[in-house]
Coordinates of C-alpha atoms and ligand atoms in Angstrom, one line a residue:
M72 CA -235.4 -174.3 36.5
T73 CA -238.2 -175.9 35.2
Y74 CA -238.8 -176.8 31.8
I75 CA -242.5 -177.4 30.4
A76 CA -241.8 -180.5 27.2
K77 CA -244.0 -179.9 24.3
P78 CA -245.8 -182.7 23.4
R79 CA -244.3 -185.4 21.0
M80 CA -247.4 -186.3 18.9
H81 CA -248.3 -185.1 15.8
H82 CA -251.7 -184.8 13.7
P83 CA -251.2 -187.4 11.5
S84 CA -252.1 -185.2 8.7
L85 CA -249.1 -181.8 8.9
T86 CA -248.0 -181.1 6.3
K87 CA -244.3 -182.3 5.7
N88 CA -241.4 -180.4 3.5
A89 CA -239.6 -182.1 0.3
V90 CA -237.5 -183.5 3.0
G91 CA -240.3 -185.2 4.9
Y92 CA -240.1 -182.7 8.1
T93 CA -243.4 -181.8 9.8
R94 CA -243.2 -177.2 10.9
R95 CA -243.2 -178.6 14.9
D96 CA -240.2 -180.7 13.7
Y97 CA -238.4 -177.1 13.5
E98 CA -239.1 -176.2 17.0
G99 CA -237.6 -176.6 19.8
K100 CA -238.4 -176.6 24.0
I101 CA -241.0 -174.1 25.6
S102 CA -239.8 -170.2 25.3
T103 CA -239.9 -169.2 29.0
L104 CA -239.0 -165.2 27.6
C105 CA -241.9 -162.8 29.0
A106 CA -245.0 -162.7 27.3
G107 CA -244.9 -160.5 24.0
C108 CA -240.9 -160.7 24.1
G109 CA -240.0 -159.5 20.6
H110 CA -237.6 -163.0 20.5
D111 CA -240.2 -165.3 20.4
S112 CA -241.1 -164.1 17.1
I113 CA -237.8 -164.4 16.0
S114 CA -237.7 -167.6 16.8
A115 CA -241.0 -167.8 15.0
A116 CA -239.2 -167.3 12.1
I117 CA -236.1 -169.1 12.0
V118 CA -238.7 -172.2 12.2
Q119 CA -240.8 -170.9 9.0
A120 CA -237.6 -170.1 7.4
C121 CA -235.7 -172.8 7.6
W122 CA -238.7 -175.5 7.2
E123 CA -240.0 -173.6 4.4
L124 CA -236.3 -173.9 2.9
D125 CA -236.2 -177.6 3.4
I126 CA -233.3 -177.7 5.6
A127 CA -233.2 -181.0 7.7
P128 CA -232.7 -180.5 11.3
H129 CA -229.6 -182.4 11.5
R130 CA -227.9 -180.0 9.1
V131 CA -227.6 -176.8 11.1
A132 CA -225.4 -175.6 14.0
K133 CA -226.6 -173.2 15.8
L134 CA -224.4 -170.9 18.6
S135 CA -225.3 -168.2 20.6
G136 CA -223.6 -166.3 23.7
I137 CA -225.0 -165.5 27.2
G138 CA -228.6 -162.9 27.4
C139 CA -232.2 -163.6 26.9
S140 CA -231.4 -163.5 23.2
S141 CA -228.5 -166.0 23.4
K142 CA -231.2 -168.6 25.7
T143 CA -234.0 -168.5 22.1
P144 CA -232.1 -171.7 20.8
D145 CA -233.2 -173.8 23.5
Y146 CA -236.3 -172.7 21.7
F147 CA -236.1 -173.6 18.1
L148 CA -234.3 -176.6 16.3
G149 CA -234.4 -179.2 19.1
A150 CA -233.3 -181.4 16.9
S151 CA -230.1 -179.4 15.2
H152 CA -226.2 -179.3 17.0
G153 CA -226.0 -176.5 19.7
F154 CA -223.6 -174.6 21.4
N155 CA -224.6 -172.0 23.9
T156 CA -220.7 -170.2 24.4
V157 CA -219.4 -167.8 26.9
H158 CA -221.2 -163.8 27.1
G159 CA -219.6 -162.1 23.5
R160 CA -217.2 -165.2 22.1
M161 CA -219.9 -167.2 20.0
P162 CA -218.0 -165.9 17.1
S163 CA -214.8 -167.8 17.8
V164 CA -216.3 -171.1 18.9
L165 CA -218.3 -170.5 15.7
T166 CA -215.4 -169.7 13.6
G167 CA -213.4 -173.0 15.1
A168 CA -217.2 -175.1 14.5
A169 CA -217.1 -173.9 10.6
L170 CA -213.4 -175.0 9.5
A171 CA -213.6 -178.1 11.2
N172 CA -216.9 -179.0 9.8
R173 CA -218.3 -177.0 6.2
T174 CA -220.7 -179.7 5.1
L175 CA -223.0 -178.1 8.0
L176 CA -225.2 -174.7 7.7
Y177 CA -224.2 -172.4 10.6
L178 CA -227.0 -170.1 12.3
G179 CA -225.0 -167.6 14.7
V180 CA -227.5 -165.8 17.1
S181 CA -226.8 -163.2 19.6
G182 CA -227.9 -160.1 21.2
D183 CA -227.1 -156.5 20.8
G184 CA -225.2 -156.5 24.0
D185 CA -223.3 -159.7 23.7
S186 CA -222.3 -158.7 19.5
A187 CA -221.9 -154.8 20.2
S188 CA -220.6 -154.2 23.5
I189 CA -218.7 -157.1 25.7
G190 CA -218.3 -159.3 21.5
L191 CA -217.7 -156.0 19.4
G192 CA -214.0 -157.4 18.8
Q193 CA -215.4 -160.8 18.1
F194 CA -218.4 -159.8 15.7
A195 CA -215.7 -157.6 13.7
H196 CA -213.4 -160.3 12.7
I197 CA -216.1 -163.2 12.1
M198 CA -217.4 -160.6 9.7
R199 CA -214.0 -159.5 8.2
R200 CA -212.8 -163.0 8.0
G201 CA -216.6 -164.3 5.9
V202 CA -217.4 -167.0 7.4
Q203 CA -220.1 -168.6 5.8
M204 CA -223.2 -168.4 8.3
A205 CA -226.2 -166.7 9.0
Y206 CA -225.6 -164.0 11.8
I207 CA -229.1 -162.6 13.5
V208 CA -228.5 -160.1 16.4
E209 CA -231.7 -159.9 18.8
N210 CA -231.5 -155.8 18.9
N211 CA -233.5 -154.6 21.8
G212 CA -231.0 -152.2 22.4
V213 CA -230.7 -153.0 26.3
Y214 CA -229.4 -156.3 28.6
G215 CA -232.8 -157.6 29.1
L216 CA -231.1 -160.8 31.0
T217 CA -229.6 -158.0 33.3
K218 CA -232.9 -155.8 33.8
G219 CA -232.3 -153.8 31.4
Q220 CA -229.3 -151.4 31.6
F221 CA -228.4 -149.4 28.1
S222 CA -226.5 -152.1 25.7
A223 CA -223.6 -150.0 22.9
T224 CA -226.7 -150.3 20.7
A225 CA -229.1 -147.4 22.6
D226 CA -229.7 -144.2 20.6
R227 CA -228.2 -141.0 22.0
G228 CA -231.1 -139.0 23.9
S229 CA -233.1 -142.5 24.7
L230 CA -235.1 -142.8 28.0
S231 CA -234.1 -145.7 30.1
K232 CA -237.2 -147.2 32.1
K233 CA -236.4 -145.4 35.7
G234 CA -236.1 -142.0 33.3
Q235 CA -232.2 -141.9 32.8
R236 CA -231.3 -140.3 29.6
N237 CA -228.4 -142.1 27.5
A238 CA -225.6 -139.8 26.9
D239 CA -223.0 -142.1 25.0
A240 CA -223.6 -142.5 21.2
P241 CA -224.6 -145.7 19.3
I242 CA -222.9 -148.7 17.6
D243 CA -225.0 -149.7 14.2
L244 CA -224.2 -153.0 13.5
V245 CA -225.4 -152.9 10.4
A246 CA -222.7 -150.3 9.6
L247 CA -220.3 -152.1 10.8
A248 CA -221.2 -155.6 9.3
L249 CA -221.2 -152.8 5.8
Q250 CA -218.0 -151.2 6.9
L251 CA -216.2 -154.4 7.7
G252 CA -217.1 -156.8 4.7
A253 CA -219.9 -158.4 5.3
T254 CA -221.5 -159.8 2.2
Y255 CA -225.2 -160.1 3.1
V256 CA -226.8 -157.6 5.6
A257 CA -230.3 -156.9 6.4
R258 CA -232.1 -155.5 9.1
G259 CA -236.0 -156.6 10.0
F260 CA -238.5 -156.2 13.0
S261 CA -239.3 -159.0 15.3
G262 CA -243.2 -157.1 14.8
D263 CA -242.9 -157.5 10.7
K264 CA -242.5 -161.8 10.3
A265 CA -243.8 -161.1 6.4
Q266 CA -240.5 -159.1 6.1
L267 CA -238.2 -160.9 8.4
V268 CA -238.5 -164.6 7.4
P269 CA -237.7 -164.0 3.7
L270 CA -234.7 -162.0 4.8
I271 CA -233.2 -164.9 7.2
K272 CA -234.1 -167.7 4.5
G273 CA -231.7 -165.2 2.6
A274 CA -229.3 -165.2 4.8
L275 CA -229.5 -169.1 5.6
R276 CA -228.7 -169.7 1.5
H277 CA -225.8 -167.6 0.7
G278 CA -222.4 -167.6 0.5
G279 CA -220.4 -166.1 2.6
A280 CA -221.4 -163.8 6.1
A281 CA -224.8 -162.7 6.3
F282 CA -226.3 -160.7 9.1
V283 CA -229.4 -159.7 9.7
D284 CA -230.5 -157.3 13.0
V285 CA -233.4 -157.8 14.0
V286 CA -235.2 -154.8 16.0
S287 CA -236.8 -156.9 18.7
P288 CA -238.5 -155.0 21.5
C289 CA -237.7 -155.9 25.3
V290 CA -241.9 -155.3 26.4
A291 CA -240.1 -155.4 30.5
F292 CA -237.4 -152.5 30.4
N293 CA -237.5 -150.9 26.8
N294 CA -241.0 -150.9 25.3
H295 CA -241.8 -147.3 27.4
A296 CA -242.3 -143.5 25.8
G297 CA -238.6 -142.1 25.5
S298 CA -237.1 -145.3 24.3
T299 CA -236.4 -145.7 20.4
R300 CA -236.9 -149.8 20.7
N301 CA -240.7 -149.6 21.9
Y302 CA -243.1 -151.8 19.9
D303 CA -245.0 -148.2 18.2
H304 CA -242.0 -146.3 18.0
V305 CA -240.2 -149.2 15.4
R306 CA -243.5 -149.2 13.8
A307 CA -243.6 -145.6 13.2
H308 CA -240.4 -144.9 11.9
N309 CA -240.0 -148.6 9.7
Q310 CA -238.8 -147.7 6.5
A311 CA -238.4 -150.9 4.6
V312 CA -236.1 -149.9 1.2
N313 CA -237.0 -153.3 -0.5
R314 CA -239.1 -156.5 0.5
I315 CA -237.7 -160.1 -1.2
D316 CA -240.6 -161.5 -2.0
F317 CA -239.6 -164.8 -2.7
I318 CA -235.9 -166.8 -3.4
D319 CA -237.1 -170.0 -5.8
L320 CA -235.0 -171.8 -8.5
A321 CA -237.7 -171.3 -11.2
P322 CA -237.4 -167.5 -12.4
E323 CA -240.5 -166.5 -14.0
I324 CA -240.7 -162.9 -14.7
N325 CA -244.2 -161.4 -13.5
A326 CA -245.4 -159.6 -16.6
A327 CA -247.6 -156.9 -13.8
Q328 CA -244.1 -155.6 -12.6
A329 CA -243.0 -151.9 -13.8
P330 CA -239.3 -152.5 -15.4
G331 CA -236.9 -151.7 -13.1
E332 CA -239.1 -153.1 -9.7
V333 CA -237.6 -156.2 -9.9
L334 CA -234.1 -156.8 -9.1
E335 CA -232.9 -160.4 -9.8
L336 CA -229.9 -162.0 -8.0
P337 CA -229.2 -164.9 -9.1
Q338 CA -228.0 -167.8 -6.3
P339 CA -224.6 -169.7 -6.2
D340 CA -226.5 -172.7 -6.1
G341 CA -228.3 -171.5 -9.1
G342 CA -231.6 -170.1 -7.3
V343 CA -232.3 -166.5 -8.2
M344 CA -233.4 -163.9 -5.2
R345 CA -235.9 -161.1 -6.3
L346 CA -236.0 -158.0 -4.5
R347 CA -239.1 -155.5 -4.7
R348 CA -237.8 -152.1 -4.7
L349 CA -239.7 -149.8 -2.6
H350 CA -237.1 -147.1 -3.4
A351 CA -236.6 -146.7 -6.7
D352 CA -232.8 -145.5 -5.4
Y353 CA -231.7 -148.1 -3.7
D354 CA -229.2 -149.9 -5.2
P355 CA -228.4 -153.4 -2.2
T356 CA -225.2 -154.4 -4.4
D357 CA -223.2 -151.3 -4.0
R358 CA -221.7 -151.3 -0.5
I359 CA -221.0 -147.4 -0.6
V360 CA -224.3 -146.4 -1.5
A361 CA -226.7 -148.5 0.7
L362 CA -223.9 -147.2 3.8
T363 CA -224.8 -143.7 2.9
Q364 CA -228.2 -144.0 2.7
V365 CA -228.9 -145.9 5.7
Q366 CA -227.0 -143.4 7.6
A367 CA -229.3 -140.8 5.8
L368 CA -232.2 -142.5 7.1
Q369 CA -231.0 -142.8 10.4
K370 CA -230.1 -139.3 10.8
A371 CA -233.7 -138.8 10.1
G372 CA -235.0 -140.5 13.1
E373 CA -235.8 -143.1 10.4
I374 CA -234.6 -147.0 10.3
A375 CA -234.1 -148.9 7.4
T376 CA -235.2 -152.3 7.2
G377 CA -235.2 -154.8 4.2
L378 CA -231.9 -156.1 2.1
L379 CA -229.8 -153.4 2.9
Y380 CA -227.0 -154.9 1.1
V381 CA -225.5 -158.0 -0.8
E382 CA -222.5 -159.6 -2.9
P383 CA -224.4 -162.4 -5.3
G384 CA -220.9 -164.0 -5.5
A385 CA -219.9 -163.8 -2.3
A386 CA -216.7 -166.2 -1.7
D387 CA -216.3 -167.4 2.0
L388 CA -213.1 -168.3 4.6
H389 CA -212.8 -171.4 2.9
A390 CA -212.4 -170.2 -0.5
A391 CA -209.8 -167.8 1.4
L392 CA -207.9 -170.6 2.4
N393 CA -208.5 -173.3 0.0
T394 CA -209.3 -175.8 2.8
V395 CA -210.5 -179.7 1.8
P396 CA -214.3 -180.1 1.8
Q397 CA -214.8 -183.2 4.3
P398 CA -215.2 -182.7 7.9
L399 CA -211.7 -182.9 9.4
N400 CA -212.6 -185.7 11.9
T401 CA -213.3 -187.8 9.0
L402 CA -209.6 -187.2 7.9
A403 CA -207.0 -190.2 7.8
E404 CA -203.4 -189.6 9.1
A405 CA -202.9 -190.7 5.4
D406 CA -204.7 -187.0 4.6
L407 CA -203.1 -185.5 6.8
C408 CA -199.0 -186.6 6.5
P409 CA -197.6 -185.5 3.9
G410 CA -194.8 -188.2 4.3
A411 CA -190.7 -187.5 4.9
Q412 CA -189.9 -186.8 1.5
A413 CA -192.6 -184.0 1.2
L414 CA -191.4 -182.8 4.6
A415 CA -188.1 -182.7 4.5
K416 CA -188.5 -180.7 1.1
I417 CA -190.5 -178.5 3.1
N418 CA -187.6 -178.2 5.8
G419 CA -185.7 -177.7 3.4
A420 CA -187.0 -174.9 1.5
L421 CA -187.0 -173.2 5.2
R422 CA -183.5 -173.6 5.9
Ligands
TPP552 C1 -218.6 -162.2 31.0 C2 -219.7 -161.9 31.2 N1 -219.9 -160.3 31.5 C3 -221.1 -160.1 31.8 C4 -222.4 -160.7 32.2 C5 -224.0 -160.6 32.9 N2 -224.3 -160.3 31.4 C6 -225.0 -161.6 31.3 S1 -226.6 -160.8 29.8 C7 -225.7 -160.0 30.1 C8 -226.3 -158.4 28.4 C9 -227.0 -159.2 27.6 O1 -227.7 -158.7 26.5 P1 -228.5 -159.0 25.4 O2 -227.0 -159.7 24.4 O3 -228.7 -157.4 24.3 O4 -229.3 -159.6 25.5 P2 -230.5 -159.1 25.7 O5 -230.9 -160.4 27.1 O6 -231.2 -158.0 25.8 O7 -231.6 -160.0 25.0 C10 -224.6 -159.5 30.6 C11 -223.6 -158.1 30.6 C12 -222.0 -162.3 32.1 N3 -222.9 -163.0 32.0 N4 -220.8 -162.6 31.4
SF4_553 S1 -236.4 -159.2 29.6 FE1 -236.7 -158.1 27.9 S2 -235.6 -159.8 26.5 FE2 -235.6 -160.6 28.2 S3 -237.5 -162.2 27.7 FE3 -238.0 -160.5 29.0 S4 -238.6 -158.5 27.3 FE4 -237.4 -160.6 26.6
MG554 MG1 -230.3 -156.6 24.4

C-alpha cells in the first residue's frame, strides 16, 4: 500500500494553541479507510481534543491492536509516540509502557473485535487495575477489517449484510467497564462530534482508567437495514443523558441555568468539569445508578450516550503501587540498588 503524504507547509496565519501548535500539527497520514467510515470522524475528534487541550503531541503515547479502528493512530497525532500491537493485546503493552514512564499521556485505541472478542481478558484487567489512560473503542458491531463478521458487541437479532441473524447475546463494554471499576465511563457517537470532543477531553484529563465507547458505523459491512449500528438507527435511538458543556480552569456559574441543571465536578488538576444534565434523575457519580439506567435504556432499545459515570478524585495504578515519578530508564544504579546492608536486612527478614 502506498501512503499519500500530506503537504508539510502550513499557512502562516493558522491559529496556534497555547503550546505553539496549529491543528494541522495534530494530524497524521491521509486515511486509507472507506469514505464515510465512522472511525475517521473519531480521529478528527481526537485531533480536535488534543489541540484544544494544549497537549504537546510528543507528550502522547498512542497504542492500538489490530483492525480498521486500530489502524487509525496512523491518521492522527503523527508526531506522537506510537505502538501498534498484536490483536487484542494493546492493554498489556499500554500497562507496561505506563508503568515504565508515567510522564506521558496514554491513549489506547481499539475496536469491538479487538477489545470485546479476542482481547476481552486484557480489557478487563486494564480497567480493574486503574491504569491512567484514555481508552477508546471504535465500536461498529463487526470485524470490519476481515469483512464484516459479527463481533461480540453485535445485538442479538440484528442482521448481517447478507441477512444472517445474530443469535448471541451482546457484550456491552460500558456495563463491563462500570462493573470492573473504570473511574470514567462515557459513550459517544462518531456522527456527533460536538458531544464526542468534550468526552475525549474529559478522558484525557481524568486521573484514572477512562473508557470511551464510540458507536462508529462501518459503511462497508454494517450500515444496512436490520443492523443496530447503522447511521440512521443510531441517530434515531441516541439518548444523551448529559452534555459536557466545557471543561475549564476558571469556573463561573451561568445565571441562566436552572438550579440542579449543571453538575460541577472538580478535577485533579484544579479545574472543574461541568455537566449539563439532560435527564434530571441521572447521577453520573453513582456507579450503581449509572449501570441500572444504562441497562434500562438498552432494554428499551435506546443507546445511552454522554458521560455515564465519573469518580472525580480517582486514583490510578501508580498511586496503588507507590511508584517513583521519574521514568524508569532515567534511574541510576544508586536509585535502584538499596546497598548491601539493606539487602542483608531484607534477606534476614525472609529467613
Ligand atoms: C491473532 C489474530 N486473530 C485474528 C486476526 C484477524 N483479524 C484481524 S482484524 C480482526 C477483527 C477486527 O475487528 P475490530 O476490532 O472490531 O476492528 P474494525 O476493523 O471493526 O474496526 C480480526 C479477527 C488477527 N489479525 N490476529
Ligand atoms: S471496512 Fe468498515 S470499519 Fe473498515 S474502513 Fe471500511 S467502513 Fe471502516
Ligand atoms: Mg469492529
